[in-house]
Every structure is written in C-alpha cells, then in structure tokens.
C-alpha cells in the first residue's frame, strides 16, 4: 500500500520547545537575572535556583554543511547537545554544568572559531543574505561581513568598547539593513539602464511605474515596442524598480558604492529610537576584502572607543559631542552629499550652511 503523504505544515516554523535545553524548558519565563562571567559567556539564573551557561561563537556567516557538522559535533562532545543560532549568525551552546564551559571554549578555539560578541564588544555584523536568495542585491553583504569581522576580531573577543556596538549591512539600498550603531549599506549612484528589448516580455509595466517612490518612471514606446522611460532628473537611484523589472539594471561594478551610516538605535526602556545618519558615501564596493569600507568603520570605532564615556552607545556619544565634532574626531570629510536636499523631504530639509541633522 502506498504510504500516506504527510500533510503540509502551513503555519511557519516548528515548535521550538522540543529543541530547547531541558533547563530552559523547565524555567521558561522564570529567570531571575543573568551575569557575564567572561567575554562570550552568559549565565542565566532561574528563580528555581537552576543555572544555564551560554557560550557564543562567531561564524563566517555563510555556513556550509561541513562547518555546521563540525559545530554540532563540538556541541555533542563538549556541550549538552543543544545549540541555537542568533540573528547575527553566532552559534550559542547551552550547558547546565559550569565545568563544561572552559573545555567547550578551548574546543571551539582549537577548531578556529572565536568566542565573544557579548556585552560591550563589537557584535557580529548582522545582515540578510540577498546574494543567495533575494531578487535585488547590489552587493555581496556576507563578503563585507567576513572581511570586516576578520579585522575586528579582537573587538569581538574583548570587552573594549564603551557599550555594545551593533553593526549591520545590507545588500540592497531599500529593504533590510536595519538600525545599527554603524550600518554599511550599498549605494547606487546612477539611474537604471533599461534593456528595452526585454521590458515587454519580462515586466508588468504598471507595477514598475507604481513602484517608483518619486514617480520617475513612465510607460513609453521604444522602437515600436511597449517599454518604460526614466526621468533621470527625478530618479533618486534607489533601485526599487529593479526587482519587479530586472531589465532596469541598476547594479554596476563602478557606480554601485557603499555608504556608511551611524547612530541608529531601536527604542528601549530608557530611550526613543534614533535614526542613523549618513557619514561616508561613495566608498568603493571593492571585493574581495573591501579595504576602504573597513578603514572607515575602524576609524569610527577607534574614535568612539577613545572618546565616548562608559555606557554611551554610539548615538548617545554623538548626541553629546554634536555632529560637527563627530566629523572632526573621525577625520571623515563633510561633503555636499551629507546634506539632505531632496525635494520630497520638506520636513527635514537641510540645505543651508547651518549644519542641522
Ligand atoms: S538587503 Fe535587500 S537584497 Fe539583501 S536580502 Fe534584504 S531586501 Fe534582499
Ligand atoms: S531607481 Fe528608484 S527612483 Fe530611480 S526610477 Fe527606479 S524606482 Fe524610481
């Protein structure tokens, strides 16, 4: 008899409880406090008195099957066989016995992994993985992450910063990328180039026209075929038209650059959200090691480390010293590209010589 087919699961990810460490399952929602015994290690103490240690290791972000097996084998041999991944691509091992922590760290370090990323360290850079699955990437964000973190390894492993530093990257200019103390985002600098022969076959023209945030796209007849045209004076080079219409190619080895934004922070119990601001633009998108972008990020981190007071996040520090001073201490040039003169942004129009962010 044919085997009965498994019915599809339509409701997202499986129940996480079955994969949780038993100490976590028993004390779910019942934690009294946590401490940081050393970089990369947390201990959570439950009201019941039970404790659980978490050991966090950074990864190279794109994980192949061999690396995953190696990481899991380390967890089986030196931990309790329970792991989870953070949104920043760190792997965390959960153990109920303090005696297992040091041997686990040694096994990870012997295998070439770095333990850290907690408290006032530079955490792993978060990003999505458009290069592999999305339809709009302008750069390989994971490559940027790997090259930068290679150079920031000591800041990941130690507690050297005034407060934690969250960094983000994005592979396109419009969607993910998030709010980070430092964000490294792709920056298109020219309007899309249209392959008119393909538009009629590939694109739903009304959706493409509707997609443009500044109404720069119009339907047009080109060589007798239905196509599109872009008003280049209006275009803000955002790249939003490229996903619904790949013939509107905007990626370009020379003109797709990187930009760096700083000071973003989500709201928390003590403060409102702050929005990141552009501090460096037109940085070459230069694989495989992105040295120019890394140099800018390292310069910002050095200035923050040397000048901020304990507990100040990047945005708190800049708020205290002011943006003109930020440009002085980081040595970044303040250019006309930092002035928001987009006609649509009347509410935040900063076109005068009086710098106001
Ligand atoms: S940043 Fe953009 S390209 Fe990358 S995954 Fe997100 S939406 Fe896709
Ligand atoms: S790049 Fe952005 S602004 Fe320019 S035409 Fe496309 S959607 Fe419009």
PDB file of N, CA, C and O and ligand atoms in Angstrom, residues 191-192 211-217 230 234-242 248 250, ligand 2:
ATOM      1  N   UNK A 191      21.048  56.314 -12.327  1.00  0.00           N
ATOM      2  CA  UNK A 191      19.730  55.739 -12.614  1.00  0.00           C
ATOM      3  C   UNK A 191      19.857  54.398 -13.332  1.00  0.00           C
ATOM      4  O   UNK A 191      20.905  54.090 -13.904  1.00  0.00           O
ATOM      5  N   UNK A 192      18.773  53.600 -13.322  1.00  0.00           N
ATOM      6  CA  UNK A 192      18.853  52.304 -14.004  1.00  0.00           C
ATOM      7  C   UNK A 192      19.022  52.451 -15.516  1.00  0.00           C
ATOM      8  O   UNK A 192      18.581  53.439 -16.103  1.00  0.00           O
ATOM      9  N   UNK A 211       5.917  51.331  -8.530  1.00  0.00           N
ATOM     10  CA  UNK A 211       6.957  51.030  -7.536  1.00  0.00           C
ATOM     11  C   UNK A 211       7.854  52.228  -7.236  1.00  0.00           C
ATOM     12  O   UNK A 211       8.442  52.326  -6.176  1.00  0.00           O
ATOM     13  N   UNK A 212       7.963  53.154  -8.180  1.00  0.00           N
ATOM     14  CA  UNK A 212       8.931  54.238  -8.026  1.00  0.00           C
ATOM     15  C   UNK A 212       8.452  55.241  -6.969  1.00  0.00           C
ATOM     16  O   UNK A 212       7.366  55.806  -7.074  1.00  0.00           O
ATOM     17  N   UNK A 213       9.252  55.506  -5.939  1.00  0.00           N
ATOM     18  CA  UNK A 213       8.787  56.400  -4.869  1.00  0.00           C
ATOM     19  C   UNK A 213       8.717  57.864  -5.279  1.00  0.00           C
ATOM     20  O   UNK A 213       8.100  58.667  -4.580  1.00  0.00           O
ATOM     21  N   UNK A 214       9.357  58.237  -6.392  1.00  0.00           N
ATOM     22  CA  UNK A 214       9.340  59.653  -6.781  1.00  0.00           C
ATOM     23  C   UNK A 214       8.683  59.860  -8.151  1.00  0.00           C
ATOM     24  O   UNK A 214       8.849  60.897  -8.778  1.00  0.00           O
ATOM     25  N   UNK A 215       7.914  58.870  -8.594  1.00  0.00           N
ATOM     26  CA  UNK A 215       7.183  58.946  -9.865  1.00  0.00           C
ATOM     27  C   UNK A 215       8.093  59.333 -11.028  1.00  0.00           C
ATOM     28  O   UNK A 215       7.772  60.211 -11.824  1.00  0.00           O
ATOM     29  N   UNK A 216       9.246  58.669 -11.111  1.00  0.00           N
ATOM     30  CA  UNK A 216      10.199  58.993 -12.176  1.00  0.00           C
ATOM     31  C   UNK A 216      10.049  58.071 -13.388  1.00  0.00           C
ATOM     32  O   UNK A 216      10.701  58.284 -14.402  1.00  0.00           O
ATOM     33  N   UNK A 217       9.190  57.045 -13.283  1.00  0.00           N
ATOM     34  CA  UNK A 217       9.076  56.080 -14.395  1.00  0.00           C
ATOM     35  C   UNK A 217       7.756  56.303 -15.135  1.00  0.00           C
ATOM     36  O   UNK A 217       6.710  56.475 -14.513  1.00  0.00           O
ATOM     37  N   UNK A 230      12.776  56.590 -17.864  1.00  0.00           N
ATOM     38  CA  UNK A 230      13.043  57.134 -16.533  1.00  0.00           C
ATOM     39  C   UNK A 230      13.399  58.609 -16.661  1.00  0.00           C
ATOM     40  O   UNK A 230      14.224  58.990 -17.497  1.00  0.00           O
ATOM     41  N   UNK A 234      14.564  63.243 -11.811  1.00  0.00           N
ATOM     42  CA  UNK A 234      13.803  62.905 -10.605  1.00  0.00           C
ATOM     43  C   UNK A 234      14.377  61.695  -9.883  1.00  0.00           C
ATOM     44  O   UNK A 234      14.259  61.581  -8.668  1.00  0.00           O
ATOM     45  N   UNK A 235      14.972  60.768 -10.625  1.00  0.00           N
ATOM     46  CA  UNK A 235      15.380  59.470 -10.063  1.00  0.00           C
ATOM     47  C   UNK A 235      16.348  59.667  -8.888  1.00  0.00           C
ATOM     48  O   UNK A 235      17.309  60.427  -8.982  1.00  0.00           O
ATOM     49  N   UNK A 236      16.076  58.976  -7.784  1.00  0.00           N
ATOM     50  CA  UNK A 236      16.975  59.063  -6.624  1.00  0.00           C
ATOM     51  C   UNK A 236      17.862  57.820  -6.527  1.00  0.00           C
ATOM     52  O   UNK A 236      18.484  57.568  -5.496  1.00  0.00           O
ATOM     53  N   UNK A 237      17.908  57.037  -7.600  1.00  0.00           N
ATOM     54  CA  UNK A 237      18.814  55.860  -7.688  1.00  0.00           C
ATOM     55  C   UNK A 237      18.601  54.896  -6.533  1.00  0.00           C
ATOM     56  O   UNK A 237      19.568  54.406  -5.952  1.00  0.00           O
ATOM     57  N   UNK A 238      17.328  54.628  -6.198  1.00  0.00           N
ATOM     58  CA  UNK A 238      17.069  53.772  -5.040  1.00  0.00           C
ATOM     59  C   UNK A 238      17.126  52.298  -5.389  1.00  0.00           C
ATOM     60  O   UNK A 238      17.379  51.463  -4.521  1.00  0.00           O
ATOM     61  N   UNK A 239      16.840  51.952  -6.640  1.00  0.00           N
ATOM     62  CA  UNK A 239      16.883  50.539  -7.037  1.00  0.00           C
ATOM     63  C   UNK A 239      15.570  49.810  -6.831  1.00  0.00           C
ATOM     64  O   UNK A 239      15.495  48.604  -7.037  1.00  0.00           O
ATOM     65  N   UNK A 240      14.492  50.522  -6.465  1.00  0.00           N
ATOM     66  CA  UNK A 240      13.225  49.834  -6.193  1.00  0.00           C
ATOM     67  C   UNK A 240      12.584  49.277  -7.459  1.00  0.00           C
ATOM     68  O   UNK A 240      11.751  48.368  -7.398  1.00  0.00           O
ATOM     69  N   UNK A 241      12.939  49.815  -8.633  1.00  0.00           N
ATOM     70  CA  UNK A 241      12.319  49.328  -9.864  1.00  0.00           C
ATOM     71  C   UNK A 241      12.981  48.047 -10.372  1.00  0.00           C
ATOM     72  O   UNK A 241      12.423  47.334 -11.196  1.00  0.00           O
ATOM     73  N   UNK A 242      14.165  47.759  -9.893  1.00  0.00           N
ATOM     74  CA  UNK A 242      14.905  46.611 -10.404  1.00  0.00           C
ATOM     75  C   UNK A 242      14.258  45.264 -10.053  1.00  0.00           C
ATOM     76  O   UNK A 242      14.161  44.386 -10.917  1.00  0.00           O
ATOM     77  N   UNK A 248      15.643  46.691 -15.891  1.00  0.00           N
ATOM     78  CA  UNK A 248      16.057  48.029 -15.432  1.00  0.00           C
ATOM     79  C   UNK A 248      17.289  47.854 -14.557  1.00  0.00           C
ATOM     80  O   UNK A 248      17.237  48.007 -13.333  1.00  0.00           O
ATOM     81  N   UNK A 250      20.382  48.287 -12.425  1.00  0.00           N
ATOM     82  CA  UNK A 250      20.971  49.413 -11.697  1.00  0.00           C
ATOM     83  C   UNK A 250      22.315  49.037 -11.074  1.00  0.00           C
ATOM     84  O   UNK A 250      23.149  49.900 -10.817  1.00  0.00           O
TER      85      UNK A 250
HETATM   86  S1  LIG B   2      15.889  53.762  -9.165  1.00  0.00           S
HETATM   87 FE1  LIG B   2      14.222  54.307  -7.746  1.00  0.00          FE
HETATM   88  S2  LIG B   2      13.830  56.475  -8.139  1.00  0.00           S
HETATM   89 FE2  LIG B   2      15.019  55.701  -9.893  1.00  0.00          FE
HETATM   90  S3  LIG B   2      13.486  55.095 -11.389  1.00  0.00           S
HETATM   91 FE3  LIG B   2      13.965  53.254 -10.187  1.00  0.00          FE
HETATM   92  S4  LIG B   2      12.415  53.246  -8.529  1.00  0.00           S
HETATM   93 FE4  LIG B   2      12.424  55.308  -9.423  1.00  0.00          FE
END
